[in-house]
């Protein structure tokens, strides 16, 4: 295991729940957060309290985003930003921009995510809010990691981990550990990835961060599946994480849990079961308008269908289309996964956009 300190001993908190909602727990059900947030937001608006409206609106925006209600989330973070600007509250403006940037990343608009998160980090620094600045820098790091630009963001992840530990922020410590673990996993350093994911799970458990714990268990399940071939342990870990996702109404986390279950089943050669899980995840991601999860689920489904006898030309055509989709989103690692799938299934090289084979 890695080093633990005050960050591991502290309790997780949710800095995005502010103002009248500051007493909410990081583990509060998102439906409860949304209901109370809307009530407090309306009260603040009716009282003409722009600063309070901005703070309550942030919680509303985040609840909508995590529930997969992206259009509502988009309206809410923008309304929060306008209220913060009216109140002259630079810190609240930074938080609204952070929410908007996080939503943009979730929707696959990575260039917009970078722009909003940079603005959020700058506003956080001007407003003297080190927490929103840290969250915004973390958002930039995560956006780069999702794109596969590990060289650019690996050091930033390590810096943010050190800062989170120094300030005793358990939730951010968990996030950073998981991000670093994911990069190790994707580059084949499975032992290191597993140690970091397990440290993240233990830190989240001690801090009573159920969301972070569920995401960490998903990472552990992935590594024990790909490294050890331990299907039953991986599925059991995912089942435990799924309970938390359902209890807290974590729609995106639940969909990614189902996609990972598909991955585990596919690796085990249980292609029919994998197909069903990928199809379920695909339906969930499409309902949330989440293009990254949608594309990854489509990839798993295409691989499963190919193993179950689908015509190779149909598989090749879908993989080529998926490669184009992932290129447009800017996901380099996922694009490499498509090329590997084509080679694995014997349908490569894939046709280039102009119709010629890949050279």
CSV table of C-alpha atoms in Angstrom, one decimal:
chain,number,residue,atom,x,y,z
A,1,UNK,CA,0.0,0.0,0.0
A,2,UNK,CA,1.0,3.6,-0.5
A,3,UNK,CA,1.5,6.2,2.2
A,4,UNK,CA,-1.4,7.4,4.3
A,5,UNK,CA,-1.7,10.5,6.4
A,6,UNK,CA,-4.3,13.0,7.6
A,7,UNK,CA,-6.1,12.9,4.3
A,8,UNK,CA,-6.8,9.2,5.0
A,9,UNK,CA,-8.0,9.9,8.5
A,10,UNK,CA,-10.3,12.9,7.7
A,11,UNK,CA,-13.9,12.6,6.7
A,12,UNK,CA,-14.9,13.4,3.2
A,13,UNK,CA,-16.9,16.5,2.6
A,14,UNK,CA,-18.7,18.0,-0.5
A,15,UNK,CA,-17.6,21.6,-1.1
A,16,UNK,CA,-20.0,21.9,-4.0
A,17,UNK,CA,-22.8,21.9,-1.4
A,18,UNK,CA,-22.8,25.4,-0.1
A,19,UNK,CA,-24.9,28.1,1.6
A,20,UNK,CA,-28.1,26.6,3.0
A,21,UNK,CA,-27.0,23.2,1.6
A,22,UNK,CA,-23.7,23.2,3.4
A,23,UNK,CA,-24.9,20.6,5.9
A,24,UNK,CA,-25.5,18.0,3.2
A,25,UNK,CA,-23.3,14.9,3.2
A,26,UNK,CA,-21.1,13.8,0.4
A,27,UNK,CA,-23.2,10.6,0.6
A,28,UNK,CA,-26.6,12.3,0.3
A,29,UNK,CA,-28.9,10.8,-2.3
A,30,UNK,CA,-28.8,13.0,-5.4
A,31,UNK,CA,-32.6,13.0,-5.6
A,32,UNK,CA,-32.6,14.4,-2.1
A,33,UNK,CA,-30.0,17.0,-3.0
A,34,UNK,CA,-31.9,18.1,-6.0
A,35,UNK,CA,-35.2,18.4,-4.2
A,36,UNK,CA,-33.8,20.4,-1.3
A,37,UNK,CA,-31.5,22.4,-3.7
A,38,UNK,CA,-34.5,23.5,-5.8
A,39,UNK,CA,-36.4,24.5,-2.7
A,40,UNK,CA,-33.6,26.6,-1.3
A,41,UNK,CA,-32.8,28.1,-4.7
A,42,UNK,CA,-36.3,29.3,-5.1
A,43,UNK,CA,-36.3,30.8,-1.6
A,44,UNK,CA,-33.1,32.7,-2.3
A,45,UNK,CA,-34.3,34.0,-5.6
A,46,UNK,CA,-37.6,35.2,-4.1
A,47,UNK,CA,-35.6,37.0,-1.3
A,48,UNK,CA,-33.3,38.6,-3.9
A,49,UNK,CA,-30.2,36.9,-2.5
A,50,UNK,CA,-28.1,36.5,-5.5
A,51,UNK,CA,-25.1,35.0,-3.7
A,52,UNK,CA,-27.2,32.4,-2.0
A,53,UNK,CA,-28.9,31.6,-5.2
A,54,UNK,CA,-25.5,31.0,-6.9
A,55,UNK,CA,-24.5,28.7,-4.1
A,56,UNK,CA,-27.7,26.7,-4.1
A,57,UNK,CA,-27.8,26.7,-7.9
A,58,UNK,CA,-24.4,25.0,-7.9
A,59,UNK,CA,-25.7,22.0,-5.9
A,60,UNK,CA,-28.7,21.8,-8.2
A,61,UNK,CA,-26.4,21.8,-11.3
A,62,UNK,CA,-24.3,19.1,-9.9
A,63,UNK,CA,-27.2,16.9,-8.9
A,64,UNK,CA,-28.7,17.2,-12.4
A,65,UNK,CA,-25.3,16.4,-13.9
A,66,UNK,CA,-24.7,13.3,-11.8
A,67,UNK,CA,-28.3,12.1,-12.5
A,68,UNK,CA,-27.6,12.4,-16.2
A,69,UNK,CA,-30.0,15.2,-16.8
A,70,UNK,CA,-27.5,17.2,-18.9
A,71,UNK,CA,-29.8,19.8,-20.4
A,72,UNK,CA,-31.1,20.8,-16.9
A,73,UNK,CA,-27.5,20.8,-15.6
A,74,UNK,CA,-26.4,23.1,-18.4
A,75,UNK,CA,-29.2,25.6,-17.6
A,76,UNK,CA,-28.5,25.3,-13.8
A,77,UNK,CA,-24.7,26.0,-13.9
A,78,UNK,CA,-25.2,29.0,-16.2
A,79,UNK,CA,-27.9,30.4,-13.9
A,80,UNK,CA,-25.6,29.9,-10.9
A,81,UNK,CA,-22.8,31.8,-12.8
A,82,UNK,CA,-25.1,34.7,-13.6
A,83,UNK,CA,-26.3,34.9,-10.0
A,84,UNK,CA,-22.7,34.8,-8.8
A,85,UNK,CA,-21.7,37.6,-11.2
A,86,UNK,CA,-24.6,39.7,-10.1
A,87,UNK,CA,-23.5,39.3,-6.5
A,88,UNK,CA,-19.9,40.0,-7.4
A,89,UNK,CA,-18.8,36.7,-5.9
A,90,UNK,CA,-15.7,35.6,-7.7
A,91,UNK,CA,-15.5,32.3,-5.8
A,92,UNK,CA,-19.0,31.3,-6.6
A,93,UNK,CA,-18.4,32.2,-10.3
A,94,UNK,CA,-15.4,29.8,-10.2
A,95,UNK,CA,-17.5,27.0,-8.8
A,96,UNK,CA,-20.2,27.5,-11.5
A,97,UNK,CA,-17.5,27.5,-14.2
A,98,UNK,CA,-16.0,24.3,-12.6
A,99,UNK,CA,-19.5,22.7,-12.8
A,100,UNK,CA,-19.9,23.8,-16.4
A,101,UNK,CA,-16.5,22.5,-17.3
A,102,UNK,CA,-17.1,19.1,-15.7
A,103,UNK,CA,-20.4,18.8,-17.5
A,104,UNK,CA,-18.7,19.7,-20.8
A,105,UNK,CA,-16.2,16.8,-20.2
A,106,UNK,CA,-19.0,14.5,-19.4
A,107,UNK,CA,-20.7,15.4,-22.7
A,108,UNK,CA,-17.5,14.9,-24.7
A,109,UNK,CA,-16.9,18.6,-25.4
A,110,UNK,CA,-13.3,18.4,-24.3
A,111,UNK,CA,-12.2,21.7,-25.8
A,112,UNK,CA,-15.0,23.5,-24.0
A,113,UNK,CA,-14.1,21.6,-20.8
A,114,UNK,CA,-10.5,22.9,-21.0
A,115,UNK,CA,-11.7,26.5,-21.5
A,116,UNK,CA,-14.2,26.5,-18.7
A,117,UNK,CA,-11.9,24.7,-16.2
A,118,UNK,CA,-9.0,27.1,-16.9
A,119,UNK,CA,-11.4,30.0,-16.3
A,120,UNK,CA,-12.6,28.4,-13.1
A,121,UNK,CA,-9.0,27.8,-11.9
A,122,UNK,CA,-8.1,31.5,-12.6
A,123,UNK,CA,-11.3,32.8,-10.9
A,124,UNK,CA,-10.6,30.5,-7.9
A,125,UNK,CA,-7.2,32.0,-7.6
A,126,UNK,CA,-8.5,35.6,-7.9
A,127,UNK,CA,-11.2,34.8,-5.4
A,128,UNK,CA,-8.8,33.2,-2.9
A,129,UNK,CA,-10.7,29.9,-3.0
A,130,UNK,CA,-8.0,27.2,-2.9
A,131,UNK,CA,-10.5,24.4,-3.0
A,132,UNK,CA,-12.3,25.4,-6.2
A,133,UNK,CA,-8.9,26.1,-7.7
A,134,UNK,CA,-7.7,22.6,-6.8
A,135,UNK,CA,-10.9,21.0,-8.1
A,136,UNK,CA,-10.5,23.0,-11.4
A,137,UNK,CA,-6.9,21.9,-11.9
A,138,UNK,CA,-8.0,18.3,-11.1
A,139,UNK,CA,-10.7,18.7,-13.8
A,140,UNK,CA,-8.0,19.8,-16.3
A,141,UNK,CA,-5.9,16.8,-15.3
A,142,UNK,CA,-8.7,14.4,-15.7
A,143,UNK,CA,-9.7,15.8,-19.1
A,144,UNK,CA,-6.1,15.2,-20.2
A,145,UNK,CA,-6.0,11.7,-18.7
A,146,UNK,CA,-9.3,10.8,-20.5
A,147,UNK,CA,-7.8,11.9,-23.8
A,148,UNK,CA,-4.8,9.7,-23.1
A,149,UNK,CA,-2.3,12.5,-22.8
A,150,UNK,CA,-0.6,10.9,-19.8
A,151,UNK,CA,2.8,12.7,-20.3
A,152,UNK,CA,1.1,16.1,-20.0
A,153,UNK,CA,-1.0,15.4,-16.9
A,154,UNK,CA,0.8,12.6,-15.0
A,155,UNK,CA,2.9,15.1,-13.0
A,156,UNK,CA,-0.2,17.3,-12.3
A,157,UNK,CA,-2.0,14.3,-10.9
A,158,UNK,CA,0.9,13.7,-8.5
A,159,UNK,CA,1.1,17.4,-7.5
A,160,UNK,CA,-2.7,17.5,-6.8
A,161,UNK,CA,-2.4,14.3,-4.8
A,162,UNK,CA,0.3,15.8,-2.6
A,163,UNK,CA,-1.7,19.0,-2.1
A,164,UNK,CA,-4.9,17.0,-1.2
A,165,UNK,CA,-2.9,15.0,1.4
A,166,UNK,CA,-1.3,18.2,2.8
A,167,UNK,CA,-4.7,19.8,3.3
A,168,UNK,CA,-6.3,16.6,4.6
A,169,UNK,CA,-8.9,16.4,1.8
A,170,UNK,CA,-9.8,12.8,1.7
A,171,UNK,CA,-12.2,13.0,-1.2
A,172,UNK,CA,-9.6,14.7,-3.5
A,173,UNK,CA,-6.9,12.2,-2.3
A,174,UNK,CA,-9.2,9.4,-3.5
A,175,UNK,CA,-9.8,11.1,-6.8
A,176,UNK,CA,-6.0,11.6,-7.5
A,177,UNK,CA,-5.1,8.0,-6.4
A,178,UNK,CA,-7.8,6.7,-8.8
A,179,UNK,CA,-6.5,8.8,-11.7
A,180,UNK,CA,-2.9,7.8,-11.2
A,181,UNK,CA,-4.0,4.2,-10.9
A,182,UNK,CA,-6.0,4.4,-14.1
A,183,UNK,CA,-2.9,5.6,-16.0
A,184,UNK,CA,-0.8,2.8,-14.7
A,185,UNK,CA,-3.5,0.3,-15.6
A,186,UNK,CA,-3.8,1.6,-19.1
A,187,UNK,CA,0.0,1.4,-19.6
A,188,UNK,CA,0.2,-2.2,-18.3
A,189,UNK,CA,1.6,-1.5,-14.8
A,190,UNK,CA,-1.1,-3.7,-13.2
A,191,UNK,CA,0.6,-4.3,-9.8
A,192,UNK,CA,1.0,-0.6,-9.2
A,193,UNK,CA,-2.5,0.2,-10.5
A,194,UNK,CA,-4.0,-2.4,-8.1
A,195,UNK,CA,-2.1,-1.0,-5.1
A,196,UNK,CA,-3.3,2.5,-5.9
A,197,UNK,CA,-6.9,1.5,-6.5
A,198,UNK,CA,-6.9,-0.5,-3.2
A,199,UNK,CA,-5.4,2.5,-1.4
A,200,UNK,CA,-8.1,4.7,-2.9
A,201,UNK,CA,-10.8,2.3,-1.7
A,202,UNK,CA,-9.4,2.1,1.8
A,203,UNK,CA,-9.0,5.9,2.0
A,204,UNK,CA,-12.6,6.4,0.8
A,205,UNK,CA,-13.9,3.8,3.2
A,206,UNK,CA,-12.2,5.5,6.2
A,207,UNK,CA,-13.4,8.9,5.1
A,208,UNK,CA,-17.0,7.6,4.5
A,209,UNK,CA,-16.8,8.6,0.8
A,210,UNK,CA,-19.2,6.1,-0.7
A,211,UNK,CA,-19.0,7.6,-4.2
A,212,UNK,CA,-15.2,7.4,-4.2
A,213,UNK,CA,-15.3,3.9,-2.7
A,214,UNK,CA,-17.6,2.7,-5.5
A,215,UNK,CA,-15.4,4.1,-8.2
A,216,UNK,CA,-12.3,2.6,-6.6
A,217,UNK,CA,-13.9,-0.9,-6.4
A,218,UNK,CA,-14.6,-0.6,-10.1
A,219,UNK,CA,-10.9,0.0,-10.7
A,220,UNK,CA,-9.9,-3.0,-8.4
A,221,UNK,CA,-12.4,-5.2,-10.3
A,222,UNK,CA,-10.9,-4.2,-13.6
A,223,UNK,CA,-7.3,-5.0,-12.6
A,224,UNK,CA,-8.0,-8.3,-10.9
A,225,UNK,CA,-10.0,-9.3,-14.0
A,226,UNK,CA,-7.3,-8.3,-16.6
A,227,UNK,CA,-4.3,-9.3,-14.5
A,228,UNK,CA,-5.4,-12.3,-12.6
A,229,UNK,CA,-8.4,-13.6,-14.6
A,230,UNK,CA,-10.3,-13.7,-11.3
A,231,UNK,CA,-13.8,-13.3,-12.8
A,232,UNK,CA,-15.9,-14.1,-9.6
A,233,UNK,CA,-14.0,-11.6,-7.4
A,234,UNK,CA,-14.3,-8.9,-10.0
A,235,UNK,CA,-18.0,-9.5,-10.4
A,236,UNK,CA,-18.5,-9.5,-6.6
A,237,UNK,CA,-16.6,-6.2,-6.3
A,238,UNK,CA,-18.8,-4.7,-9.0
A,239,UNK,CA,-21.9,-5.9,-7.3
A,240,UNK,CA,-20.9,-4.2,-4.0
A,241,UNK,CA,-20.2,-1.0,-5.9
A,242,UNK,CA,-23.5,-1.2,-7.7
A,243,UNK,CA,-25.4,-1.1,-4.4
A,244,UNK,CA,-23.9,2.3,-3.6
A,245,UNK,CA,-24.5,3.6,-7.1
A,246,UNK,CA,-28.2,2.7,-6.8
A,247,UNK,CA,-28.6,4.0,-3.3
A,248,UNK,CA,-27.1,7.4,-4.2
A,249,UNK,CA,-28.7,7.5,-7.6
A,250,UNK,CA,-25.3,7.7,-9.3
A,251,UNK,CA,-26.5,7.3,-12.9
A,252,UNK,CA,-23.2,7.7,-14.7
A,253,UNK,CA,-21.2,5.6,-12.2
A,254,UNK,CA,-23.8,2.9,-12.5
A,255,UNK,CA,-23.6,2.9,-16.3
A,256,UNK,CA,-19.8,2.6,-16.1
A,257,UNK,CA,-20.2,-0.2,-13.6
A,258,UNK,CA,-22.3,-2.1,-16.0
A,259,UNK,CA,-19.8,-1.4,-18.8
A,260,UNK,CA,-17.0,-2.8,-16.6
A,261,UNK,CA,-19.1,-5.9,-15.9
A,262,UNK,CA,-19.4,-6.3,-19.6
A,263,UNK,CA,-15.6,-6.1,-19.9
A,264,UNK,CA,-15.1,-8.7,-17.2
A,265,UNK,CA,-17.5,-11.1,-18.8
A,266,UNK,CA,-16.0,-10.6,-22.2
A,267,UNK,CA,-12.5,-11.3,-21.0
A,268,UNK,CA,-13.9,-14.5,-19.5
A,269,UNK,CA,-15.3,-15.6,-22.8
A,270,UNK,CA,-18.9,-15.2,-21.6
A,271,UNK,CA,-19.9,-13.3,-24.7
A,272,UNK,CA,-23.6,-13.6,-24.5
A,273,UNK,CA,-23.7,-12.2,-21.0
A,274,UNK,CA,-21.2,-9.5,-22.0
A,275,UNK,CA,-23.4,-8.5,-24.9
A,276,UNK,CA,-26.4,-8.0,-22.6
A,277,UNK,CA,-24.4,-5.9,-20.1
A,278,UNK,CA,-22.9,-3.7,-22.9
A,279,UNK,CA,-26.4,-3.3,-24.3
A,280,UNK,CA,-27.7,-2.2,-20.9
A,281,UNK,CA,-24.8,0.3,-20.4
A,282,UNK,CA,-25.3,1.6,-23.9
A,283,UNK,CA,-28.9,2.3,-23.2
A,284,UNK,CA,-28.0,4.1,-20.0
A,285,UNK,CA,-25.3,6.2,-21.5
A,286,UNK,CA,-27.5,7.2,-24.4
A,287,UNK,CA,-30.2,8.3,-22.0
A,288,UNK,CA,-27.7,10.6,-20.4
A,289,UNK,CA,-26.3,11.9,-23.7
A,290,UNK,CA,-22.8,10.8,-22.6
A,291,UNK,CA,-20.8,10.2,-25.8
A,292,UNK,CA,-17.7,8.7,-24.2
A,293,UNK,CA,-19.6,6.0,-22.3
A,294,UNK,CA,-21.8,5.5,-25.4
A,295,UNK,CA,-18.8,4.9,-27.7
A,296,UNK,CA,-17.1,2.6,-25.2
A,297,UNK,CA,-20.2,0.5,-24.7
A,298,UNK,CA,-20.7,0.3,-28.5
A,299,UNK,CA,-17.2,-1.0,-28.8
A,300,UNK,CA,-17.8,-3.7,-26.2
A,301,UNK,CA,-21.1,-4.6,-27.9
A,302,UNK,CA,-19.5,-4.8,-31.3
A,303,UNK,CA,-16.7,-7.1,-30.0
A,304,UNK,CA,-19.2,-9.3,-28.3
A,305,UNK,CA,-21.5,-9.6,-31.3
A,306,UNK,CA,-18.4,-10.4,-33.5
A,307,UNK,CA,-17.5,-13.3,-31.1
A,308,UNK,CA,-21.1,-14.5,-31.3
A,309,UNK,CA,-21.0,-14.8,-35.1
A,310,UNK,CA,-21.8,-11.3,-36.5
A,311,UNK,CA,-20.6,-10.8,-40.1
A,312,UNK,CA,-17.1,-9.5,-40.2
A,313,UNK,CA,-17.8,-6.8,-42.7
A,314,UNK,CA,-20.5,-5.3,-40.4
A,315,UNK,CA,-18.0,-5.4,-37.5
A,316,UNK,CA,-15.4,-3.7,-39.5
A,317,UNK,CA,-17.8,-0.9,-40.6
A,318,UNK,CA,-18.9,-0.3,-37.0
A,319,UNK,CA,-15.4,-0.2,-35.7
A,320,UNK,CA,-14.4,2.3,-38.4
A,321,UNK,CA,-17.3,4.5,-37.5
A,322,UNK,CA,-16.4,4.2,-33.8
A,323,UNK,CA,-12.8,5.2,-34.5
A,324,UNK,CA,-14.1,8.4,-36.2
A,325,UNK,CA,-16.4,9.1,-33.2
A,326,UNK,CA,-13.6,8.7,-30.8
A,327,UNK,CA,-11.3,10.9,-32.9
A,328,UNK,CA,-13.9,13.7,-32.9
A,329,UNK,CA,-14.2,13.5,-29.1
A,330,UNK,CA,-10.4,13.4,-28.8
A,331,UNK,CA,-10.0,10.1,-26.9
A,332,UNK,CA,-6.6,8.8,-28.0
A,333,UNK,CA,-6.4,5.8,-25.7
A,334,UNK,CA,-9.9,4.7,-26.7
A,335,UNK,CA,-9.0,5.1,-30.4
A,336,UNK,CA,-6.1,2.7,-29.9
A,337,UNK,CA,-8.6,0.3,-28.3
A,338,UNK,CA,-10.6,0.2,-31.5
A,339,UNK,CA,-7.5,-0.6,-33.6
A,340,UNK,CA,-6.6,-3.4,-31.1
A,341,UNK,CA,-10.1,-4.7,-31.4
A,342,UNK,CA,-9.9,-4.8,-35.2
A,343,UNK,CA,-6.7,-6.8,-35.0
A,344,UNK,CA,-8.1,-9.1,-32.3
A,345,UNK,CA,-11.2,-9.9,-34.3
A,346,UNK,CA,-9.3,-10.2,-37.6
A,347,UNK,CA,-11.1,-7.4,-39.4
A,348,UNK,CA,-8.2,-4.9,-39.7
A,349,UNK,CA,-6.8,-2.8,-41.1
A,350,UNK,CA,-9.9,-0.6,-40.8
A,351,UNK,CA,-10.8,1.6,-43.8
A,352,UNK,CA,-9.7,5.2,-43.5
A,353,UNK,CA,-12.4,7.9,-43.7
A,354,UNK,CA,-11.7,8.2,-47.4
A,355,UNK,CA,-12.3,4.5,-47.9
A,356,UNK,CA,-8.7,3.4,-48.1
A,357,UNK,CA,-7.2,0.9,-45.7
A,358,UNK,CA,-5.1,2.1,-42.8
A,359,UNK,CA,-1.4,2.4,-43.8
